[in-house]
């Protein structure tokens, strides 16, 4: 199956700072999603982005499918942005393969 | 109620117990999934059901037994589990004519004693 690598594994920011999270895939994916996992374990959908760029408030994402990577941008970070961010690719098995996540801590 | 719901949210069971996890989706999706998240490991797929038919079993031990009676409900029957099966079990649904986007339930945090 495909391999999904996320970087960095851990990130500490001061409130108000900007950050970029990266996701690399070992093979082509038909679908790509970004999630935020809150402290209670709930996976919250951020973006469904097989290709191109999308923006939602302070968050935006870009997927370059031909080069097999995706980026998640967080601007003007807030303490509520803390948690683990996962990217996941949809394979021929019609199920998501997840990366190991980026653990983000935003300090006041 | 909308979205994907899971019950119970927390479960503690002994190794000789039998219990079931329940998942329900109200999104009209064609597929339902069980994923497992263990400490310090990526989320991993367990089972996939498409239109009530199991299409994927990711080498899951037989002590985990899924059931999908219809496209809105998914169960995971548990029996004679081991302590290493303690984990967060997440249900998801996805798949329409327009999108493969998946949505997750809140999870069941399982502890096997």
JSON list of C-alpha atoms in Angstrom, two decimals:
[
{"chain": "A", "resi": 1, "resn": "UNK", "atom": "CA", "xyz": [0.00, 0.00, 0.00]},
{"chain": "A", "resi": 2, "resn": "UNK", "atom": "CA", "xyz": [0.93, 3.64, -0.16]},
{"chain": "A", "resi": 3, "resn": "UNK", "atom": "CA", "xyz": [3.09, 5.34, 2.44]},
{"chain": "A", "resi": 4, "resn": "UNK", "atom": "CA", "xyz": [2.10, 8.70, 3.86]},
{"chain": "A", "resi": 5, "resn": "UNK", "atom": "CA", "xyz": [4.73, 10.89, 5.49]},
{"chain": "A", "resi": 6, "resn": "UNK", "atom": "CA", "xyz": [3.89, 13.98, 7.48]},
{"chain": "A", "resi": 7, "resn": "UNK", "atom": "CA", "xyz": [6.25, 16.68, 8.64]},
{"chain": "A", "resi": 8, "resn": "UNK", "atom": "CA", "xyz": [7.10, 18.03, 11.05]},
{"chain": "A", "resi": 9, "resn": "UNK", "atom": "CA", "xyz": [6.04, 15.44, 13.65]},
{"chain": "A", "resi": 10, "resn": "UNK", "atom": "CA", "xyz": [5.84, 18.09, 16.36]},
{"chain": "A", "resi": 11, "resn": "UNK", "atom": "CA", "xyz": [5.41, 21.85, 16.20]},
{"chain": "A", "resi": 12, "resn": "UNK", "atom": "CA", "xyz": [5.24, 24.48, 18.92]},
{"chain": "A", "resi": 13, "resn": "UNK", "atom": "CA", "xyz": [4.06, 27.96, 17.99]},
{"chain": "A", "resi": 14, "resn": "UNK", "atom": "CA", "xyz": [3.33, 31.20, 19.72]},
{"chain": "A", "resi": 15, "resn": "UNK", "atom": "CA", "xyz": [-0.18, 32.49, 19.29]},
{"chain": "A", "resi": 16, "resn": "UNK", "atom": "CA", "xyz": [-0.42, 34.57, 16.13]},
{"chain": "A", "resi": 17, "resn": "UNK", "atom": "CA", "xyz": [2.30, 32.73, 14.25]},
{"chain": "A", "resi": 18, "resn": "UNK", "atom": "CA", "xyz": [1.87, 31.06, 10.86]},
{"chain": "A", "resi": 19, "resn": "UNK", "atom": "CA", "xyz": [2.81, 27.48, 9.99]},
{"chain": "A", "resi": 20, "resn": "UNK", "atom": "CA", "xyz": [2.96, 25.02, 7.13]},
{"chain": "A", "resi": 21, "resn": "UNK", "atom": "CA", "xyz": [2.37, 21.30, 7.52]},
{"chain": "A", "resi": 22, "resn": "UNK", "atom": "CA", "xyz": [3.41, 18.92, 4.76]},
{"chain": "A", "resi": 23, "resn": "UNK", "atom": "CA", "xyz": [2.17, 15.55, 3.58]},
{"chain": "A", "resi": 24, "resn": "UNK", "atom": "CA", "xyz": [4.03, 13.38, 1.06]},
{"chain": "A", "resi": 25, "resn": "UNK", "atom": "CA", "xyz": [2.63, 10.30, -0.63]},
{"chain": "A", "resi": 26, "resn": "UNK", "atom": "CA", "xyz": [4.60, 7.39, -2.06]},
{"chain": "A", "resi": 27, "resn": "UNK", "atom": "CA", "xyz": [2.09, 6.90, -4.86]},
{"chain": "A", "resi": 28, "resn": "UNK", "atom": "CA", "xyz": [-0.85, 8.63, -6.50]},
{"chain": "A", "resi": 29, "resn": "UNK", "atom": "CA", "xyz": [-3.99, 9.03, -4.45]},
{"chain": "A", "resi": 30, "resn": "UNK", "atom": "CA", "xyz": [-7.50, 9.59, -5.70]},
{"chain": "A", "resi": 31, "resn": "UNK", "atom": "CA", "xyz": [-8.59, 11.63, -2.73]},
{"chain": "A", "resi": 32, "resn": "UNK", "atom": "CA", "xyz": [-6.82, 13.56, -0.06]},
{"chain": "A", "resi": 33, "resn": "UNK", "atom": "CA", "xyz": [-8.22, 14.79, 3.22]},
{"chain": "A", "resi": 34, "resn": "UNK", "atom": "CA", "xyz": [-6.87, 16.86, 6.10]},
{"chain": "A", "resi": 35, "resn": "UNK", "atom": "CA", "xyz": [-8.22, 16.32, 9.59]},
{"chain": "A", "resi": 36, "resn": "UNK", "atom": "CA", "xyz": [-7.79, 17.92, 12.99]},
{"chain": "A", "resi": 37, "resn": "UNK", "atom": "CA", "xyz": [-8.05, 15.53, 15.94]},
{"chain": "A", "resi": 38, "resn": "UNK", "atom": "CA", "xyz": [-9.20, 17.26, 19.08]},
{"chain": "A", "resi": 39, "resn": "UNK", "atom": "CA", "xyz": [-8.16, 16.18, 22.60]},
{"chain": "A", "resi": 40, "resn": "UNK", "atom": "CA", "xyz": [-11.23, 13.93, 22.86]},
{"chain": "A", "resi": 41, "resn": "UNK", "atom": "CA", "xyz": [-10.25, 11.97, 19.77]},
{"chain": "A", "resi": 42, "resn": "UNK", "atom": "CA", "xyz": [-12.80, 13.37, 17.34]},
{"chain": "A", "resi": 43, "resn": "UNK", "atom": "CA", "xyz": [-11.50, 13.72, 13.79]},
{"chain": "A", "resi": 44, "resn": "UNK", "atom": "CA", "xyz": [-12.77, 16.95, 12.31]},
{"chain": "A", "resi": 45, "resn": "UNK", "atom": "CA", "xyz": [-12.77, 17.36, 8.55]},
{"chain": "A", "resi": 46, "resn": "UNK", "atom": "CA", "xyz": [-10.71, 20.33, 7.42]},
{"chain": "A", "resi": 47, "resn": "UNK", "atom": "CA", "xyz": [-10.34, 19.83, 3.68]},
{"chain": "A", "resi": 48, "resn": "UNK", "atom": "CA", "xyz": [-11.22, 17.36, 0.98]},
{"chain": "A", "resi": 49, "resn": "UNK", "atom": "CA", "xyz": [-8.66, 18.34, -1.63]},
{"chain": "A", "resi": 50, "resn": "UNK", "atom": "CA", "xyz": [-7.62, 15.88, -4.35]},
{"chain": "A", "resi": 51, "resn": "UNK", "atom": "CA", "xyz": [-5.91, 18.76, -6.19]},
{"chain": "A", "resi": 52, "resn": "UNK", "atom": "CA", "xyz": [-5.69, 22.53, -6.26]},
{"chain": "A", "resi": 53, "resn": "UNK", "atom": "CA", "xyz": [-6.08, 25.03, -3.45]},
{"chain": "A", "resi": 54, "resn": "UNK", "atom": "CA", "xyz": [-8.87, 25.65, -0.98]},
{"chain": "A", "resi": 55, "resn": "UNK", "atom": "CA", "xyz": [-9.28, 28.14, 1.83]},
{"chain": "A", "resi": 56, "resn": "UNK", "atom": "CA", "xyz": [-11.47, 28.14, 4.90]},
{"chain": "A", "resi": 57, "resn": "UNK", "atom": "CA", "xyz": [-10.92, 31.09, 7.19]},
{"chain": "A", "resi": 58, "resn": "UNK", "atom": "CA", "xyz": [-7.40, 31.01, 8.61]},
{"chain": "A", "resi": 59, "resn": "UNK", "atom": "CA", "xyz": [-6.72, 27.61, 7.08]},
{"chain": "A", "resi": 60, "resn": "UNK", "atom": "CA", "xyz": [-5.85, 26.81, 3.52]},
{"chain": "A", "resi": 61, "resn": "UNK", "atom": "CA", "xyz": [-4.59, 23.72, 1.73]},
{"chain": "A", "resi": 62, "resn": "UNK", "atom": "CA", "xyz": [-2.84, 22.99, -1.52]},
{"chain": "A", "resi": 63, "resn": "UNK", "atom": "CA", "xyz": [-2.43, 19.62, -3.18]},
{"chain": "A", "resi": 64, "resn": "UNK", "atom": "CA", "xyz": [-0.06, 19.06, -6.10]},
{"chain": "A", "resi": 65, "resn": "UNK", "atom": "CA", "xyz": [-1.21, 15.64, -7.20]},
{"chain": "A", "resi": 66, "resn": "UNK", "atom": "CA", "xyz": [1.44, 15.23, -9.93]},
{"chain": "A", "resi": 67, "resn": "UNK", "atom": "CA", "xyz": [4.19, 15.69, -7.33]},
{"chain": "A", "resi": 68, "resn": "UNK", "atom": "CA", "xyz": [2.36, 13.69, -4.65]},
{"chain": "A", "resi": 69, "resn": "UNK", "atom": "CA", "xyz": [2.28, 16.18, -1.84]},
{"chain": "A", "resi": 70, "resn": "UNK", "atom": "CA", "xyz": [-0.12, 18.41, 0.01]},
{"chain": "A", "resi": 71, "resn": "UNK", "atom": "CA", "xyz": [0.38, 21.40, 2.29]},
{"chain": "A", "resi": 72, "resn": "UNK", "atom": "CA", "xyz": [-1.79, 22.76, 5.08]},
{"chain": "A", "resi": 73, "resn": "UNK", "atom": "CA", "xyz": [-1.31, 26.40, 6.02]},
{"chain": "A", "resi": 74, "resn": "UNK", "atom": "CA", "xyz": [-2.41, 27.79, 9.36]},
{"chain": "A", "resi": 75, "resn": "UNK", "atom": "CA", "xyz": [-2.28, 31.56, 9.69]},
{"chain": "A", "resi": 76, "resn": "UNK", "atom": "CA", "xyz": [-2.58, 33.66, 12.85]},
{"chain": "A", "resi": 77, "resn": "UNK", "atom": "CA", "xyz": [-2.64, 30.52, 14.99]},
{"chain": "A", "resi": 78, "resn": "UNK", "atom": "CA", "xyz": [-4.80, 30.36, 18.10]},
{"chain": "A", "resi": 79, "resn": "UNK", "atom": "CA", "xyz": [-4.62, 28.11, 21.16]},
{"chain": "A", "resi": 80, "resn": "UNK", "atom": "CA", "xyz": [-7.72, 26.32, 19.90]},
{"chain": "A", "resi": 81, "resn": "UNK", "atom": "CA", "xyz": [-5.72, 25.16, 16.87]},
{"chain": "A", "resi": 82, "resn": "UNK", "atom": "CA", "xyz": [-3.74, 22.84, 19.15]},
{"chain": "A", "resi": 83, "resn": "UNK", "atom": "CA", "xyz": [-4.10, 19.13, 18.52]},
{"chain": "A", "resi": 84, "resn": "UNK", "atom": "CA", "xyz": [-2.98, 16.60, 15.97]},
{"chain": "A", "resi": 85, "resn": "UNK", "atom": "CA", "xyz": [-3.31, 17.20, 12.25]},
{"chain": "A", "resi": 86, "resn": "UNK", "atom": "CA", "xyz": [-3.59, 14.21, 9.94]},
{"chain": "A", "resi": 87, "resn": "UNK", "atom": "CA", "xyz": [-3.52, 13.91, 6.22]},
{"chain": "A", "resi": 88, "resn": "UNK", "atom": "CA", "xyz": [-4.92, 10.82, 4.58]},
{"chain": "A", "resi": 89, "resn": "UNK", "atom": "CA", "xyz": [-5.01, 9.49, 1.06]},
{"chain": "A", "resi": 90, "resn": "UNK", "atom": "CA", "xyz": [-7.67, 7.39, -0.54]},
{"chain": "A", "resi": 91, "resn": "UNK", "atom": "CA", "xyz": [-6.31, 4.30, -2.23]},
{"chain": "A", "resi": 92, "resn": "UNK", "atom": "CA", "xyz": [-7.73, 1.74, -4.59]},
{"chain": "A", "resi": 93, "resn": "UNK", "atom": "CA", "xyz": [-9.10, -0.08, -1.54]},
{"chain": "A", "resi": 94, "resn": "UNK", "atom": "CA", "xyz": [-11.61, 2.77, -1.16]},
{"chain": "A", "resi": 95, "resn": "UNK", "atom": "CA", "xyz": [-10.31, 3.53, 2.32]},
{"chain": "A", "resi": 96, "resn": "UNK", "atom": "CA", "xyz": [-8.03, 6.14, 3.76]},
{"chain": "A", "resi": 97, "resn": "UNK", "atom": "CA", "xyz": [-4.36, 5.57, 4.59]},
{"chain": "A", "resi": 98, "resn": "UNK", "atom": "CA", "xyz": [-3.24, 7.99, 7.29]},
{"chain": "A", "resi": 99, "resn": "UNK", "atom": "CA", "xyz": [0.06, 9.64, 8.05]},
{"chain": "A", "resi": 100, "resn": "UNK", "atom": "CA", "xyz": [1.46, 9.66, 11.57]},
{"chain": "A", "resi": 101, "resn": "UNK", "atom": "CA", "xyz": [0.25, 13.20, 12.16]},
{"chain": "A", "resi": 102, "resn": "UNK", "atom": "CA", "xyz": [1.71, 16.54, 13.21]},
{"chain": "A", "resi": 103, "resn": "UNK", "atom": "CA", "xyz": [1.20, 17.40, 16.87]},
{"chain": "A", "resi": 104, "resn": "UNK", "atom": "CA", "xyz": [0.68, 21.15, 17.12]},
{"chain": "A", "resi": 105, "resn": "UNK", "atom": "CA", "xyz": [0.86, 23.11, 20.34]},
{"chain": "A", "resi": 106, "resn": "UNK", "atom": "CA", "xyz": [-0.02, 26.79, 20.23]},
{"chain": "A", "resi": 107, "resn": "UNK", "atom": "CA", "xyz": [1.12, 28.69, 23.29]},
{"chain": "A", "resi": 108, "resn": "UNK", "atom": "CA", "xyz": [-0.55, 31.92, 24.49]},
{"chain": "B", "resi": 1, "resn": "UNK", "atom": "CA", "xyz": [-29.48, 13.77, 14.60]},
{"chain": "B", "resi": 2, "resn": "UNK", "atom": "CA", "xyz": [-26.97, 14.26, 11.82]},
{"chain": "B", "resi": 3, "resn": "UNK", "atom": "CA", "xyz": [-23.48, 13.00, 11.04]},
{"chain": "B", "resi": 4, "resn": "UNK", "atom": "CA", "xyz": [-21.88, 9.84, 12.36]},
{"chain": "B", "resi": 5, "resn": "UNK", "atom": "CA", "xyz": [-22.66, 8.66, 15.87]},
{"chain": "B", "resi": 6, "resn": "UNK", "atom": "CA", "xyz": [-20.98, 5.96, 17.93]},
{"chain": "B", "resi": 7, "resn": "UNK", "atom": "CA", "xyz": [-21.96, 4.22, 21.15]},
{"chain": "B", "resi": 8, "resn": "UNK", "atom": "CA", "xyz": [-20.70, 3.68, 23.71]},
{"chain": "B", "resi": 9, "resn": "UNK", "atom": "CA", "xyz": [-18.13, 6.45, 23.95]},
{"chain": "B", "resi": 10, "resn": "UNK", "atom": "CA", "xyz": [-16.13, 4.58, 26.60]},
{"chain": "B", "resi": 11, "resn": "UNK", "atom": "CA", "xyz": [-15.97, 0.88, 27.31]},
{"chain": "B", "resi": 12, "resn": "UNK", "atom": "CA", "xyz": [-14.03, -1.17, 29.83]},
{"chain": "B", "resi": 13, "resn": "UNK", "atom": "CA", "xyz": [-14.20, -4.91, 29.38]},
{"chain": "B", "resi": 14, "resn": "UNK", "atom": "CA", "xyz": [-12.48, -7.99, 30.66]},
{"chain": "B", "resi": 15, "resn": "UNK", "atom": "CA", "xyz": [-10.77, -10.46, 28.39]},
{"chain": "B", "resi": 16, "resn": "UNK", "atom": "CA", "xyz": [-13.61, -12.95, 28.69]},
{"chain": "B", "resi": 17, "resn": "UNK", "atom": "CA", "xyz": [-16.43, -10.48, 28.00]},
{"chain": "B", "resi": 18, "resn": "UNK", "atom": "CA", "xyz": [-18.44, -10.02, 24.82]},
{"chain": "B", "resi": 19, "resn": "UNK", "atom": "CA", "xyz": [-19.45, -6.52, 23.84]},
{"chain": "B", "resi": 20, "resn": "UNK", "atom": "CA", "xyz": [-20.52, -4.65, 20.72]},
{"chain": "B", "resi": 21, "resn": "UNK", "atom": "CA", "xyz": [-19.75, -1.21, 19.36]},
{"chain": "B", "resi": 22, "resn": "UNK", "atom": "CA", "xyz": [-22.41, 0.56, 17.35]},
{"chain": "B", "resi": 23, "resn": "UNK", "atom": "CA", "xyz": [-22.10, 3.13, 14.59]},
{"chain": "B", "resi": 24, "resn": "UNK", "atom": "CA", "xyz": [-24.86, 4.97, 12.76]},
{"chain": "B", "resi": 25, "resn": "UNK", "atom": "CA", "xyz": [-24.61, 7.42, 9.88]},
{"chain": "B", "resi": 26, "resn": "UNK", "atom": "CA", "xyz": [-27.25, 9.88, 8.76]},
{"chain": "B", "resi": 27, "resn": "UNK", "atom": "CA", "xyz": [-25.41, 11.18, 5.69]},
{"chain": "B", "resi": 28, "resn": "UNK", "atom": "CA", "xyz": [-26.75, 8.86, 3.00]},
{"chain": "B", "resi": 29, "resn": "UNK", "atom": "CA", "xyz": [-23.32, 7.41, 2.31]},
{"chain": "B", "resi": 30, "resn": "UNK", "atom": "CA", "xyz": [-22.68, 4.13, 0.53]},
{"chain": "B", "resi": 31, "resn": "UNK", "atom": "CA", "xyz": [-19.72, 2.91, 2.55]},
{"chain": "B", "resi": 32, "resn": "UNK", "atom": "CA", "xyz": [-18.90, 2.48, 6.23]},
{"chain": "B", "resi": 33, "resn": "UNK", "atom": "CA", "xyz": [-15.57, 1.79, 7.86]},
{"chain": "B", "resi": 34, "resn": "UNK", "atom": "CA", "xyz": [-13.95, 0.73, 11.12]},
{"chain": "B", "resi": 35, "resn": "UNK", "atom": "CA", "xyz": [-10.55, 2.20, 11.95]},
{"chain": "B", "resi": 36, "resn": "UNK", "atom": "CA", "xyz": [-8.35, 1.58, 14.98]},
{"chain": "B", "resi": 37, "resn": "UNK", "atom": "CA", "xyz": [-6.08, 4.14, 16.62]},
{"chain": "B", "resi": 38, "resn": "UNK", "atom": "CA", "xyz": [-3.59, 2.74, 19.12]},
{"chain": "B", "resi": 39, "resn": "UNK", "atom": "CA", "xyz": [-1.24, 4.84, 21.18]},
{"chain": "B", "resi": 40, "resn": "UNK", "atom": "CA", "xyz": [1.64, 6.15, 19.12]},
{"chain": "B", "resi": 41, "resn": "UNK", "atom": "CA", "xyz": [0.49, 4.44, 15.92]},
{"chain": "B", "resi": 42, "resn": "UNK", "atom": "CA", "xyz": [-1.21, 5.84, 12.83]},
{"chain": "B", "resi": 43, "resn": "UNK", "atom": "CA", "xyz": [-4.89, 5.20, 12.33]},
{"chain": "B", "resi": 44, "resn": "UNK", "atom": "CA", "xyz": [-5.26, 1.88, 10.60]},
{"chain": "B", "resi": 45, "resn": "UNK", "atom": "CA", "xyz": [-8.12, 0.49, 8.59]},
{"chain": "B", "resi": 46, "resn": "UNK", "atom": "CA", "xyz": [-9.91, -2.59, 9.94]},
{"chain": "B", "resi": 47, "resn": "UNK", "atom": "CA", "xyz": [-12.98, -3.20, 7.77]},
{"chain": "B", "resi": 48, "resn": "UNK", "atom": "CA", "xyz": [-14.81, -1.66, 4.82]},
{"chain": "B", "resi": 49, "resn": "UNK", "atom": "CA", "xyz": [-18.43, -2.19, 3.87]},
{"chain": "B", "resi": 50, "resn": "UNK", "atom": "CA", "xyz": [-19.85, -0.97, 0.55]},
{"chain": "B", "resi": 51, "resn": "UNK", "atom": "CA", "xyz": [-23.63, -1.20, 0.15]},
{"chain": "B", "resi": 52, "resn": "UNK", "atom": "CA", "xyz": [-23.70, -3.60, 3.14]},
{"chain": "B", "resi": 53, "resn": "UNK", "atom": "CA", "xyz": [-21.12, -5.94, 1.60]},
{"chain": "B", "resi": 54, "resn": "UNK", "atom": "CA", "xyz": [-17.75, -6.38, 3.26]},
{"chain": "B", "resi": 55, "resn": "UNK", "atom": "CA", "xyz": [-15.11, -5.39, 0.72]},
{"chain": "B", "resi": 56, "resn": "UNK", "atom": "CA", "xyz": [-12.05, -5.19, 2.92]},
{"chain": "B", "resi": 57, "resn": "UNK", "atom": "CA", "xyz": [-10.73, -7.02, 5.96]},
{"chain": "B", "resi": 58, "resn": "UNK", "atom": "CA", "xyz": [-7.31, -5.68, 6.77]},
{"chain": "B", "resi": 59, "resn": "UNK", "atom": "CA", "xyz": [-6.00, -8.90, 8.36]},
{"chain": "B", "resi": 60, "resn": "UNK", "atom": "CA", "xyz": [-7.99, -8.27, 11.51]},
{"chain": "B", "resi": 61, "resn": "UNK", "atom": "CA", "xyz": [-8.06, -11.09, 14.13]},
{"chain": "B", "resi": 62, "resn": "UNK", "atom": "CA", "xyz": [-11.30, -13.04, 14.32]},
{"chain": "B", "resi": 63, "resn": "UNK", "atom": "CA", "xyz": [-11.98, -11.79, 17.86]},
{"chain": "B", "resi": 64, "resn": "UNK", "atom": "CA", "xyz": [-13.25, -8.67, 16.03]},
{"chain": "B", "resi": 65, "resn": "UNK", "atom": "CA", "xyz": [-16.40, -9.44, 14.08]},
{"chain": "B", "resi": 66, "resn": "UNK", "atom": "CA", "xyz": [-18.12, -6.71, 12.03]},
{"chain": "B", "resi": 67, "resn": "UNK", "atom": "CA", "xyz": [-21.76, -6.62, 11.04]},
{"chain": "B", "resi": 68, "resn": "UNK", "atom": "CA", "xyz": [-23.50, -4.26, 8.62]},
{"chain": "B", "resi": 69, "resn": "UNK", "atom": "CA", "xyz": [-27.25, -4.91, 8.55]},
{"chain": "B", "resi": 70, "resn": "UNK", "atom": "CA", "xyz": [-27.96, -1.91, 6.32]},
{"chain": "B", "resi": 71, "resn": "UNK", "atom": "CA", "xyz": [-26.10, 1.02, 4.81]},
{"chain": "B", "resi": 72, "resn": "UNK", "atom": "CA", "xyz": [-26.76, 3.22, 7.87]},
{"chain": "B", "resi": 73, "resn": "UNK", "atom": "CA", "xyz": [-25.63, 0.91, 10.66]},
{"chain": "B", "resi": 74, "resn": "UNK", "atom": "CA", "xyz": [-22.37, -0.80, 11.45]},
{"chain": "B", "resi": 75, "resn": "UNK", "atom": "CA", "xyz": [-21.43, -2.92, 14.43]},
{"chain": "B", "resi": 76, "resn": "UNK", "atom": "CA", "xyz": [-18.18, -4.29, 15.76]},
{"chain": "B", "resi": 77, "resn": "UNK", "atom": "CA", "xyz": [-18.65, -7.36, 17.95]},
{"chain": "B", "resi": 78, "resn": "UNK", "atom": "CA", "xyz": [-15.84, -7.99, 20.40]},
{"chain": "B", "resi": 79, "resn": "UNK", "atom": "CA", "xyz": [-15.01, -11.24, 22.20]},
{"chain": "B", "resi": 80, "resn": "UNK", "atom": "CA", "xyz": [-12.03, -12.61, 24.09]},
{"chain": "B", "resi": 81, "resn": "UNK", "atom": "CA", "xyz": [-9.99, -9.46, 23.49]},
{"chain": "B", "resi": 82, "resn": "UNK", "atom": "CA", "xyz": [-6.44, -8.92, 24.67]},
{"chain": "B", "resi": 83, "resn": "UNK", "atom": "CA", "xyz": [-5.08, -5.93, 26.61]},
{"chain": "B", "resi": 84, "resn": "UNK", "atom": "CA", "xyz": [-3.19, -4.83, 23.48]},
{"chain": "B", "resi": 85, "resn": "UNK", "atom": "CA", "xyz": [-6.58, -4.32, 21.79]},
{"chain": "B", "resi": 86, "resn": "UNK", "atom": "CA", "xyz": [-7.13, -1.30, 24.00]},
{"chain": "B", "resi": 87, "resn": "UNK", "atom": "CA", "xyz": [-7.46, 1.62, 21.60]},
{"chain": "B", "resi": 88, "resn": "UNK", "atom": "CA", "xyz": [-9.75, 4.25, 20.13]},
{"chain": "B", "resi": 89, "resn": "UNK", "atom": "CA", "xyz": [-12.09, 2.66, 17.61]},
{"chain": "B", "resi": 90, "resn": "UNK", "atom": "CA", "xyz": [-13.37, 5.06, 15.00]},
{"chain": "B", "resi": 91, "resn": "UNK", "atom": "CA", "xyz": [-16.25, 4.55, 12.62]},
{"chain": "B", "resi": 92, "resn": "UNK", "atom": "CA", "xyz": [-16.48, 6.49, 9.38]},
{"chain": "B", "resi": 93, "resn": "UNK", "atom": "CA", "xyz": [-18.81, 6.77, 6.45]},
{"chain": "B", "resi": 94, "resn": "UNK", "atom": "CA", "xyz": [-18.28, 8.08, 2.96]},
{"chain": "B", "resi": 95, "resn": "UNK", "atom": "CA", "xyz": [-19.08, 7.76, -0.68]},
{"chain": "B", "resi": 96, "resn": "UNK", "atom": "CA", "xyz": [-21.69, 9.44, -2.77]},
{"chain": "B", "resi": 97, "resn": "UNK", "atom": "CA", "xyz": [-22.02, 9.83, -6.50]},
{"chain": "B", "resi": 98, "resn": "UNK", "atom": "CA", "xyz": [-20.00, 13.04, -6.25]},
{"chain": "B", "resi": 99, "resn": "UNK", "atom": "CA", "xyz": [-17.37, 12.54, -3.59]},
{"chain": "B", "resi": 100, "resn": "UNK", "atom": "CA", "xyz": [-15.30, 10.00, -1.67]},
{"chain": "B", "resi": 101, "resn": "UNK", "atom": "CA", "xyz": [-14.96, 12.29, 1.35]},
{"chain": "B", "resi": 102, "resn": "UNK", "atom": "CA", "xyz": [-15.14, 10.40, 4.64]},
{"chain": "B", "resi": 103, "resn": "UNK", "atom": "CA", "xyz": [-16.64, 11.59, 7.90]},
{"chain": "B", "resi": 104, "resn": "UNK", "atom": "CA", "xyz": [-15.78, 10.16, 11.29]},
{"chain": "B", "resi": 105, "resn": "UNK", "atom": "CA", "xyz": [-17.73, 9.48, 14.43]},
{"chain": "B", "resi": 106, "resn": "UNK", "atom": "CA", "xyz": [-16.45, 10.54, 17.88]},
{"chain": "B", "resi": 107, "resn": "UNK", "atom": "CA", "xyz": [-14.97, 7.11, 18.58]},
{"chain": "B", "resi": 108, "resn": "UNK", "atom": "CA", "xyz": [-15.22, 4.50, 21.32]},
{"chain": "B", "resi": 109, "resn": "UNK", "atom": "CA", "xyz": [-12.31, 4.44, 23.73]},
{"chain": "B", "resi": 110, "resn": "UNK", "atom": "CA", "xyz": [-11.89, 0.79, 24.67]},
{"chain": "B", "resi": 111, "resn": "UNK", "atom": "CA", "xyz": [-9.90, -0.52, 27.60]},
{"chain": "B", "resi": 112, "resn": "UNK", "atom": "CA", "xyz": [-9.37, -4.27, 27.95]},
{"chain": "B", "resi": 113, "resn": "UNK", "atom": "CA", "xyz": [-8.41, -5.37, 31.44]}
]
